[in-house]
CSV table of C-alpha atoms and ligand atoms in Angstrom, one decimal:
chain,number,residue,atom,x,y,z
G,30,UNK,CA,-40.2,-8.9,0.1
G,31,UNK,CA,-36.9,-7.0,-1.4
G,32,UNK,CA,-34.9,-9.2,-3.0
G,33,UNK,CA,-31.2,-9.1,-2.9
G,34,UNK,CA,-29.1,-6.8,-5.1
G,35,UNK,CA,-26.9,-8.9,-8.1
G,36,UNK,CA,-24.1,-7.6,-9.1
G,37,UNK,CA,-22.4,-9.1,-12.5
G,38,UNK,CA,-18.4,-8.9,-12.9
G,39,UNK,CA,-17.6,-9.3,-16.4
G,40,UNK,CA,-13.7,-10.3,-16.4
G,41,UNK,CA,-12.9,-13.3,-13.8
G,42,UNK,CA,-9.5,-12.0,-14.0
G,43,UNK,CA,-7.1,-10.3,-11.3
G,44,UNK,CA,-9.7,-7.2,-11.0
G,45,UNK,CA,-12.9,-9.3,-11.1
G,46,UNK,CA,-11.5,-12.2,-8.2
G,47,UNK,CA,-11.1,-8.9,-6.2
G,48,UNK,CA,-13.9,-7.4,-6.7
G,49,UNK,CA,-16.5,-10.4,-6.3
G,50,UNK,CA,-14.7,-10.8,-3.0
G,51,UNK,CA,-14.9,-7.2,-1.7
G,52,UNK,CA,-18.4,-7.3,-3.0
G,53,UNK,CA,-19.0,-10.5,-1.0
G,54,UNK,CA,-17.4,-9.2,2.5
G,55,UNK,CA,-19.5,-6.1,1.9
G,56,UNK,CA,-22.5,-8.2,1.5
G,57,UNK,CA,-23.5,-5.9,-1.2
G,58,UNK,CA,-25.8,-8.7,-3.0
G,59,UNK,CA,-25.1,-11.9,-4.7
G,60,UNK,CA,-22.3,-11.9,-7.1
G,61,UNK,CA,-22.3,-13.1,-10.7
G,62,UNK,CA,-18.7,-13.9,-11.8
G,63,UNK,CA,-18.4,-13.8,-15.5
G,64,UNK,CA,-15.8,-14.6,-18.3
G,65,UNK,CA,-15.7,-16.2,-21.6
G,66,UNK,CA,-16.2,-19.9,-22.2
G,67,UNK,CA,-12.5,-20.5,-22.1
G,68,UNK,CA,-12.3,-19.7,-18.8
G,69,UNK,CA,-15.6,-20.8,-17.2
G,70,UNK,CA,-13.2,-23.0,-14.8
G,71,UNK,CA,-11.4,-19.9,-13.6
G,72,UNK,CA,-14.7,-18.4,-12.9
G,73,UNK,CA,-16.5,-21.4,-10.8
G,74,UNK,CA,-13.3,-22.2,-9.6
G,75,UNK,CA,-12.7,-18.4,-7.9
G,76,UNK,CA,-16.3,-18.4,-7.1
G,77,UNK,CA,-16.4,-21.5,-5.1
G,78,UNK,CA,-13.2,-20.1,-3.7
G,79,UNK,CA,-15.3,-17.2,-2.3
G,80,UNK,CA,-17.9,-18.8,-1.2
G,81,UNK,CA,-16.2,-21.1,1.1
G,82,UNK,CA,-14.1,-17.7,2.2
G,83,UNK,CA,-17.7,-16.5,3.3
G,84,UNK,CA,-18.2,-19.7,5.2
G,85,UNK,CA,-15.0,-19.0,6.9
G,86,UNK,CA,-15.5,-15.2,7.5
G,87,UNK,CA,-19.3,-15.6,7.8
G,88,UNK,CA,-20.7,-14.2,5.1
G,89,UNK,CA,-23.8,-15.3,2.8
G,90,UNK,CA,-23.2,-13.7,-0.5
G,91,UNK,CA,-23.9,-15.9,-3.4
G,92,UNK,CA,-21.0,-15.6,-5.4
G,93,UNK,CA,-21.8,-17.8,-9.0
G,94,UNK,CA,-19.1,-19.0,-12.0
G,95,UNK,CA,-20.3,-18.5,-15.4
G,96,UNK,CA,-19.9,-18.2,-19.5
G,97,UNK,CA,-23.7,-17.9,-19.5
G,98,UNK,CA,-25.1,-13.8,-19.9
G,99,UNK,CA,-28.4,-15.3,-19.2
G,100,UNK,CA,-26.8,-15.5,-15.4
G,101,UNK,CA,-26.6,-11.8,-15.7
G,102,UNK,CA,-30.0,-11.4,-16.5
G,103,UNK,CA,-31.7,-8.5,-14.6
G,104,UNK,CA,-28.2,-7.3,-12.4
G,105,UNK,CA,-28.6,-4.3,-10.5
G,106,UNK,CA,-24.7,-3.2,-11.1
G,107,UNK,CA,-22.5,-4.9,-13.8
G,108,UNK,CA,-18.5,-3.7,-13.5
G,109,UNK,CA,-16.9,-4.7,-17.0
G,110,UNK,CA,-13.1,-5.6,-16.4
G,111,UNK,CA,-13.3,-7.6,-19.9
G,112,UNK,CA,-10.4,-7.1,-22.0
G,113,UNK,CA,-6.4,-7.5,-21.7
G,114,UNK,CA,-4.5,-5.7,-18.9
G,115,UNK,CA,-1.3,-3.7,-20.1
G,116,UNK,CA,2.6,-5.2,-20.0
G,117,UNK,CA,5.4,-3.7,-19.0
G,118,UNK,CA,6.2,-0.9,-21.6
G,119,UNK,CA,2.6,-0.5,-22.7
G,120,UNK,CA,0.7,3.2,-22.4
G,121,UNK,CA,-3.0,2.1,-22.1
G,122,UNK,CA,-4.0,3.5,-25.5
G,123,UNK,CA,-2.0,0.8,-27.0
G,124,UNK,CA,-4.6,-1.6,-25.5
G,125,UNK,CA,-7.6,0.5,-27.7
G,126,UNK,CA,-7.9,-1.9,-30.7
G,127,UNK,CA,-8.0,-5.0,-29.1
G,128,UNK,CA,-10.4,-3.7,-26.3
G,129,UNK,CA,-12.5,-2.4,-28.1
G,130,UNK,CA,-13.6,-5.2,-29.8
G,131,UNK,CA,-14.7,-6.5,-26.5
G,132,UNK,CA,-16.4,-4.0,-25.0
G,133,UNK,CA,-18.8,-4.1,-28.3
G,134,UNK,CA,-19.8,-7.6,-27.6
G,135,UNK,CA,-19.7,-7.0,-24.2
G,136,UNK,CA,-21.9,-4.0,-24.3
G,137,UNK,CA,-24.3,-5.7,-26.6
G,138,UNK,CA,-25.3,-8.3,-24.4
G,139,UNK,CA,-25.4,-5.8,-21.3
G,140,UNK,CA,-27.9,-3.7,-23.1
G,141,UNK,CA,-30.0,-7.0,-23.9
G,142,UNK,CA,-29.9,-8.8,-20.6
G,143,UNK,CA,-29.0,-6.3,-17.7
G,144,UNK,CA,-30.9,-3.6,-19.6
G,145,UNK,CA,-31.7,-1.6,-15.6
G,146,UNK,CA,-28.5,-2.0,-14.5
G,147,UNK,CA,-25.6,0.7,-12.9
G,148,UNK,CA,-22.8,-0.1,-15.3
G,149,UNK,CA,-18.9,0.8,-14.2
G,150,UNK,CA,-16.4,0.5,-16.3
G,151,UNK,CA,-12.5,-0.5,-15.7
G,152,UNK,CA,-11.5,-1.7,-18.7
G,153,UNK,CA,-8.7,0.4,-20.5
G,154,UNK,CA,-8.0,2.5,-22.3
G,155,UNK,CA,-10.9,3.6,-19.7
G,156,UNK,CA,-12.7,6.9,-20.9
G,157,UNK,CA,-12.9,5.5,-24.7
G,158,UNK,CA,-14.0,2.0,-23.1
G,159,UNK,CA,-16.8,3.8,-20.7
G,160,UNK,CA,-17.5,6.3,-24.3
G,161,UNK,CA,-18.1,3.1,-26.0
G,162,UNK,CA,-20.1,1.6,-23.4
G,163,UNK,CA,-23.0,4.3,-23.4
G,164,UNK,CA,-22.7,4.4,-27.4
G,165,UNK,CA,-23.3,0.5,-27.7
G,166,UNK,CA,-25.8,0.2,-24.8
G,167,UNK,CA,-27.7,3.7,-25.7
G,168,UNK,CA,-28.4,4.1,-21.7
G,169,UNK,CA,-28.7,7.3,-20.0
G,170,UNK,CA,-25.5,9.0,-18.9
G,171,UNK,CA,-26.2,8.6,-15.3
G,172,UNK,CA,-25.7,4.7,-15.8
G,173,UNK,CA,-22.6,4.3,-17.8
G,174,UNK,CA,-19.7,5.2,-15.1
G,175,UNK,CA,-15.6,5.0,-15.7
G,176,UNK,CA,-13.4,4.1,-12.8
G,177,UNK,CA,-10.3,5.8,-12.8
G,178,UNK,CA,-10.6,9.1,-10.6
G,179,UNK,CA,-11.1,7.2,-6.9
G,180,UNK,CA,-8.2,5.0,-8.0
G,181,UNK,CA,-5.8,7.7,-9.1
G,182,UNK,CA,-6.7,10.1,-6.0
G,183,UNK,CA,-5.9,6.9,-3.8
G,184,UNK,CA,-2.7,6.9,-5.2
G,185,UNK,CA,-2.1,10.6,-4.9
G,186,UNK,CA,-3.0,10.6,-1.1
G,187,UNK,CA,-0.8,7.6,-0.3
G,188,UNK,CA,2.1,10.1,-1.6
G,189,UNK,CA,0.8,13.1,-0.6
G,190,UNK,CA,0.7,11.2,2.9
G,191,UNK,CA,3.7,9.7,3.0
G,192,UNK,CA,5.4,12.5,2.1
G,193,UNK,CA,4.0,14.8,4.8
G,194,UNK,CA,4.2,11.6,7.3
G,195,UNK,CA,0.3,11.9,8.2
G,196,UNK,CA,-2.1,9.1,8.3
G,197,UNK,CA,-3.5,8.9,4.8
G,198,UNK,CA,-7.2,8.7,6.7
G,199,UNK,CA,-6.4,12.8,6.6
G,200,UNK,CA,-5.5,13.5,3.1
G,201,UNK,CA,-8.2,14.8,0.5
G,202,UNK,CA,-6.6,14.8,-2.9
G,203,UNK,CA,-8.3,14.8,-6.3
G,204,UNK,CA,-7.2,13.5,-9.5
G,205,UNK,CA,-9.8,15.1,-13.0
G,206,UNK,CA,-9.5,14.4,-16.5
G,207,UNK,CA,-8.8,11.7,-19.1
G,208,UNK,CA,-7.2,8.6,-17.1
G,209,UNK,CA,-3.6,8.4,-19.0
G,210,UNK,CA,-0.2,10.0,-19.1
G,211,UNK,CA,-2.3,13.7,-19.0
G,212,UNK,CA,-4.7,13.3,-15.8
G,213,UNK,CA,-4.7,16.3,-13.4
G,214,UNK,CA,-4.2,16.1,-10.3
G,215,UNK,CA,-5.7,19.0,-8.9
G,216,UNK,CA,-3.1,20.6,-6.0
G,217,UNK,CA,-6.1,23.6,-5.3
G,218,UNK,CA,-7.7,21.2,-3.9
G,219,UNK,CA,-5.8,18.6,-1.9
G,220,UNK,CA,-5.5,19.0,1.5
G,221,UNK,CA,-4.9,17.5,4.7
G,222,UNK,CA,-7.5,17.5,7.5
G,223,UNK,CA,-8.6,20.6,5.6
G,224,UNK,CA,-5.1,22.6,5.2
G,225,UNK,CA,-3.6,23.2,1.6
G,226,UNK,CA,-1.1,20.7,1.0
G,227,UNK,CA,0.6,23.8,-0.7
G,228,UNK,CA,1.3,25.1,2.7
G,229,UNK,CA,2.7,21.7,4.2
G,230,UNK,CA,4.6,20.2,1.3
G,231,UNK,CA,7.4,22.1,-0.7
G,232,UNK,CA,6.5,22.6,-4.4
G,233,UNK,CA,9.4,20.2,-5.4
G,234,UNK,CA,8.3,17.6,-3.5
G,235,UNK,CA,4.7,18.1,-5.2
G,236,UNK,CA,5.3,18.1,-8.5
G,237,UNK,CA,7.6,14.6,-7.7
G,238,UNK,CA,4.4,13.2,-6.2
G,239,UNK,CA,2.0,14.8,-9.0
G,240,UNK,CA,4.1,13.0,-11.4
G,241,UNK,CA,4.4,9.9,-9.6
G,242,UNK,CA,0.5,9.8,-9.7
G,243,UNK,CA,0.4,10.1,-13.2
G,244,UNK,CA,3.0,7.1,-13.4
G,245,UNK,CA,1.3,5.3,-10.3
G,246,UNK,CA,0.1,2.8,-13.0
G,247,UNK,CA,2.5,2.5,-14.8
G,248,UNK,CA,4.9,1.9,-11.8
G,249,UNK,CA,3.0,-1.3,-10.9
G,250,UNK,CA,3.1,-2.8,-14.2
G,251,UNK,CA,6.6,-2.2,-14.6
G,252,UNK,CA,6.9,-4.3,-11.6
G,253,UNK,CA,4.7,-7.2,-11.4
G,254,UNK,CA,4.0,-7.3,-15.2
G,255,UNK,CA,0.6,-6.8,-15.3
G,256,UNK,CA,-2.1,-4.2,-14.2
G,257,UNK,CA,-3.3,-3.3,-10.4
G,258,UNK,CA,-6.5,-4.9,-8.9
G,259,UNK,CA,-6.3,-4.5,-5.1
G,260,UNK,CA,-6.7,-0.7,-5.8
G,261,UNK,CA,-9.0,-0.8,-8.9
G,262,UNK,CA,-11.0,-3.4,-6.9
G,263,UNK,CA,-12.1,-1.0,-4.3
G,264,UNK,CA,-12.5,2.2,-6.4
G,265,UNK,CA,-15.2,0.6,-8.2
G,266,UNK,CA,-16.9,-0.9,-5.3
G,267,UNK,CA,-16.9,2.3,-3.3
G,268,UNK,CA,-18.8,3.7,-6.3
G,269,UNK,CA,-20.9,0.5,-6.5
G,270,UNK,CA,-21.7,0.9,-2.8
G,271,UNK,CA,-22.4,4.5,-3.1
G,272,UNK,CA,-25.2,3.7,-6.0
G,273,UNK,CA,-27.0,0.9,-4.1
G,274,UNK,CA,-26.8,2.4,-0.7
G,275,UNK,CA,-27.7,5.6,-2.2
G,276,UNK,CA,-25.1,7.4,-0.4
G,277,UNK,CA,-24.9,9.9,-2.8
G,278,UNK,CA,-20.9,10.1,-2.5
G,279,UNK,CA,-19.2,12.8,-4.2
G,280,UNK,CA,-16.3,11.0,-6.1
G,281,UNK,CA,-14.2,11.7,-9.2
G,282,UNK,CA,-15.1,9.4,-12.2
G,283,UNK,CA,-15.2,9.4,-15.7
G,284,UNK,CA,-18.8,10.7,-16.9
G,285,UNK,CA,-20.2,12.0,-19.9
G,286,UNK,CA,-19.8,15.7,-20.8
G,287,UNK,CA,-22.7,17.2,-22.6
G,288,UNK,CA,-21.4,21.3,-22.3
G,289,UNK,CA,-19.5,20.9,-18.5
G,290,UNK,CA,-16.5,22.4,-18.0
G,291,UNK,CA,-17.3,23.4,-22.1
G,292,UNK,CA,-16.9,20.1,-23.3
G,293,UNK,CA,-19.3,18.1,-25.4
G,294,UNK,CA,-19.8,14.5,-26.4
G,295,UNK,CA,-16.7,13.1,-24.4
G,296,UNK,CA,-16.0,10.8,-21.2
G,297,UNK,CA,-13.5,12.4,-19.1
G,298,UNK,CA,-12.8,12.0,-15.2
G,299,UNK,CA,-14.6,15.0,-13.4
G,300,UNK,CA,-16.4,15.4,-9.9
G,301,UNK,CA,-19.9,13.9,-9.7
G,302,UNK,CA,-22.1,12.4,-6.8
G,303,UNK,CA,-23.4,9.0,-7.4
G,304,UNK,CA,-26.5,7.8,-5.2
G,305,UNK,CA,-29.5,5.9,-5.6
G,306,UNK,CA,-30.3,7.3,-9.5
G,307,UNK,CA,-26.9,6.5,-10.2
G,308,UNK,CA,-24.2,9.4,-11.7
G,309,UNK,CA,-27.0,12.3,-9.6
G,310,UNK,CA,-25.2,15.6,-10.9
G,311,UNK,CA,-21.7,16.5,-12.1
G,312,UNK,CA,-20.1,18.5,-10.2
G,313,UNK,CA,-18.1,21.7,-11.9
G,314,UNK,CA,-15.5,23.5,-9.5
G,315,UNK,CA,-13.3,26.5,-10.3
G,316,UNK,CA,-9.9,25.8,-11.6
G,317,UNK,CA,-6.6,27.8,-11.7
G,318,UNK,CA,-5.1,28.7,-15.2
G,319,UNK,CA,-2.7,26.0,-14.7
G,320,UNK,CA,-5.2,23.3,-14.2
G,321,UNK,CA,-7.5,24.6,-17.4
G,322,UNK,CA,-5.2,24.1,-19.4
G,323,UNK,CA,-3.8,20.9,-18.3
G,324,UNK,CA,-7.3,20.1,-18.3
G,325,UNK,CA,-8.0,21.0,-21.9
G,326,UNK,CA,-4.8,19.2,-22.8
G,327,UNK,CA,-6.4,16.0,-21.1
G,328,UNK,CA,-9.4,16.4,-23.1
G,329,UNK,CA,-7.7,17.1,-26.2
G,330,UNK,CA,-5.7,13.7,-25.7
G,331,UNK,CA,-8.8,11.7,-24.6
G,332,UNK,CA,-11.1,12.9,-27.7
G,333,UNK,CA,-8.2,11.8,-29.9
G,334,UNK,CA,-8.3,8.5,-28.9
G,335,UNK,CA,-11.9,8.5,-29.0
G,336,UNK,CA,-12.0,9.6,-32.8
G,337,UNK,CA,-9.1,6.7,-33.2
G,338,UNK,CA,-11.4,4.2,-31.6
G,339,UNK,CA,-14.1,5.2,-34.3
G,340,UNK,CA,-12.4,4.7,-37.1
G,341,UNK,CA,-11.7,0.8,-35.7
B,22,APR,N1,-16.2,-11.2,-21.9
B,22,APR,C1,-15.8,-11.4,-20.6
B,22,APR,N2,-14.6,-11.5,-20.2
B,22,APR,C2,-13.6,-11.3,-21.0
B,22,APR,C3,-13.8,-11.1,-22.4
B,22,APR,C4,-15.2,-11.0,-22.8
B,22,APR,N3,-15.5,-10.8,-24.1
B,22,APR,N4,-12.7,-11.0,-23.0
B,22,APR,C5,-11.7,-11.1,-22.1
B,22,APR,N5,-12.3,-11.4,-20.9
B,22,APR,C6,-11.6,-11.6,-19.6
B,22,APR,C7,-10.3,-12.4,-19.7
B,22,APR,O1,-10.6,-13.8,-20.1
B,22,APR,C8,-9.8,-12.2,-18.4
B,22,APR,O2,-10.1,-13.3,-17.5
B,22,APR,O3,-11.3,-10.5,-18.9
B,22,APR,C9,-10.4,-10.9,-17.9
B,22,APR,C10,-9.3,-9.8,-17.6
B,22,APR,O4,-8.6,-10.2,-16.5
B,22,APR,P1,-7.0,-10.0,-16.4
B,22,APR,O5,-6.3,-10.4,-17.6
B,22,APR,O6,-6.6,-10.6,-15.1
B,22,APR,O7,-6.9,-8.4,-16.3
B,22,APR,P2,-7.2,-7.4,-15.1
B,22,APR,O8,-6.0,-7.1,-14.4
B,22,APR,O9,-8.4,-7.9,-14.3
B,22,APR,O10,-7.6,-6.1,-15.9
B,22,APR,C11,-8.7,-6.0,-16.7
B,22,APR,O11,-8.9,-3.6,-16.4
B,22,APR,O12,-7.5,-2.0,-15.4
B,22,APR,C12,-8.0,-2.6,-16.6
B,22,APR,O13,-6.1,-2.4,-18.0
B,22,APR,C13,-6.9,-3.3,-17.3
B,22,APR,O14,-8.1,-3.5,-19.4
B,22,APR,C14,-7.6,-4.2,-18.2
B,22,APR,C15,-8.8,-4.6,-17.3
């Protein structure tokens, strides 16, 4: 008989409560919700939260509390949102040093208890978390996955559709490279139902709105003082969904670059399609002279803070 999928959140925090319940509604599997044995209440406590939400909405996910990694054991997906969330006035490579540090352990005991599993990453600075991630855990790079591009196209097309006072259901907008203050998003292609933004929006107002992306996080933590989780939340389940429903989705995320787009030995937010075997293919798609080279500025930033994060 197939069993049901498990999916482990490491981080009970805001990202993880949000996730375990989207995971729940979605009936993706049962949910494992894990954090450090500090805050083992927080983690039962959420988790018994969701599970009577599920009695109420009529749902049967398991969703479990833990400190334990042996509750992890043998998960299908694990998303890591360990680590500490940025404050107002904080880039997310400020967060490297301390984050680090918990990714290692983290990664450690993924690679010795959930050794199968589809592993996305959230945790920031992302694409050297996610770098880490494969390093420590030595799995293939079509199981070591960085969530950033589905959250920071989401962002783009909220603007994009505001802006041009459409339904955001009709925007297509996508957001490539390193997941800081130099992403790219990629004007070529957005488009709504299918026309070029270019020819809808004045260039202005696009640059406004390309910036505002690139600030989109930023914005939010400036506000609330700390990080978003409704929208990080259902980035990384839609690419959770797309691997075990094998839906072979063709999303932006941060992947490992062995020689695409001529970079080698880096994480960095490109096209790819995730189904069934996990990250299938990467996709590579033509680029103006204008995106290159923001593109290769990206790079450039994220493989610095890659060599930082080795030296720590
Ligand atoms: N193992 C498991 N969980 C850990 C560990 C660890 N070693 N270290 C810290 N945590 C937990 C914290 O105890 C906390 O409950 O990770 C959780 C993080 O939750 P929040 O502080 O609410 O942060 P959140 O908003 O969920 O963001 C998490 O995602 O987007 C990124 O920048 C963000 O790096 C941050 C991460």
């Amino acid at each position: 008989m197939p069993r049901r999928k498990k999916i482990a959140l490491i981080g009970a925090g805001n990202i993880g409560g949000e996730l375990a319940a989207l995971a729940a509604r979605d009936e993706l599997g049962d949910v494992v919700l894990f954090d450090i044995p500090d805050k083992l209440g927080l983690a039962q406590g959420k988790a018994l939260d969701l599970e009577q939400n599920g009695a109420v909405l009529g749902h049967d996910a398991g969703i479990k509390g833990t400190a334990s990694w042996d509750d992890c054991a043998g998960a299908d997906v694990v998303i890591v949102t360990a680590g500490v969330p940025r404050k107002p006035g904080m880039s997310r490579d400020d967060l490297l040093g301390i984050n680090l540090k918990i990714i290692r352990g983290v990664a450690e005991n993924i690679k010795a208890k959930c050794k199968d599993a589809f592993v996305i990453v959230i945790s920031n600075p992302l694409d050297a978390m996610v770098y880490e991630m494969k390093k420590v855990t030595g799995f293939p790079r079509e199981r070591v996955v960085g969530m950033a591009g589905v959250l920071d196209a989401g962002r783009f097309q909220l603007f994009l559709a505001r802006e041009a006072g459409v339904s955001v259901k009709d925007v297509r907008a996508m957001v490539l490279g390193g997941h800081g203050d130099t992403m790219v998003p990629v004007l070529s292609y957005c488009t709504i139902d299918g026309v070029p933004v270019r020819q809808l929006i004045a260039a202005d107002k696009l640059q406004a709105i390309a910036d505002r992306t690139r600030n989109g996080g930023g914005e939010i933590v400036k506000l609330m003082g700390t990080s978003a989780y409704y929208a990080p939340a259902s980035a990384a389940i839609q690419m959770a969904r797309a691997f075990l429903r094998d839906e072979k989705r063709l999303l932006p995320a941060a992947a490992y670059l062995d020689g695409e787009y001529g970079y080698k030995d880096l994480y960095m937010g490109v096209p790819v399609v995730i189904g069934g075997a996990g990250v299938e293919r990467i996709v590579t798609i033509e680029l103006s002279a204008d995106e290159r080279g923001m593109l290769d500025r990206s790079a450039a930033a994220v493989r610095e803070l890659i060599d930082a994060g080795k030296k720590l």
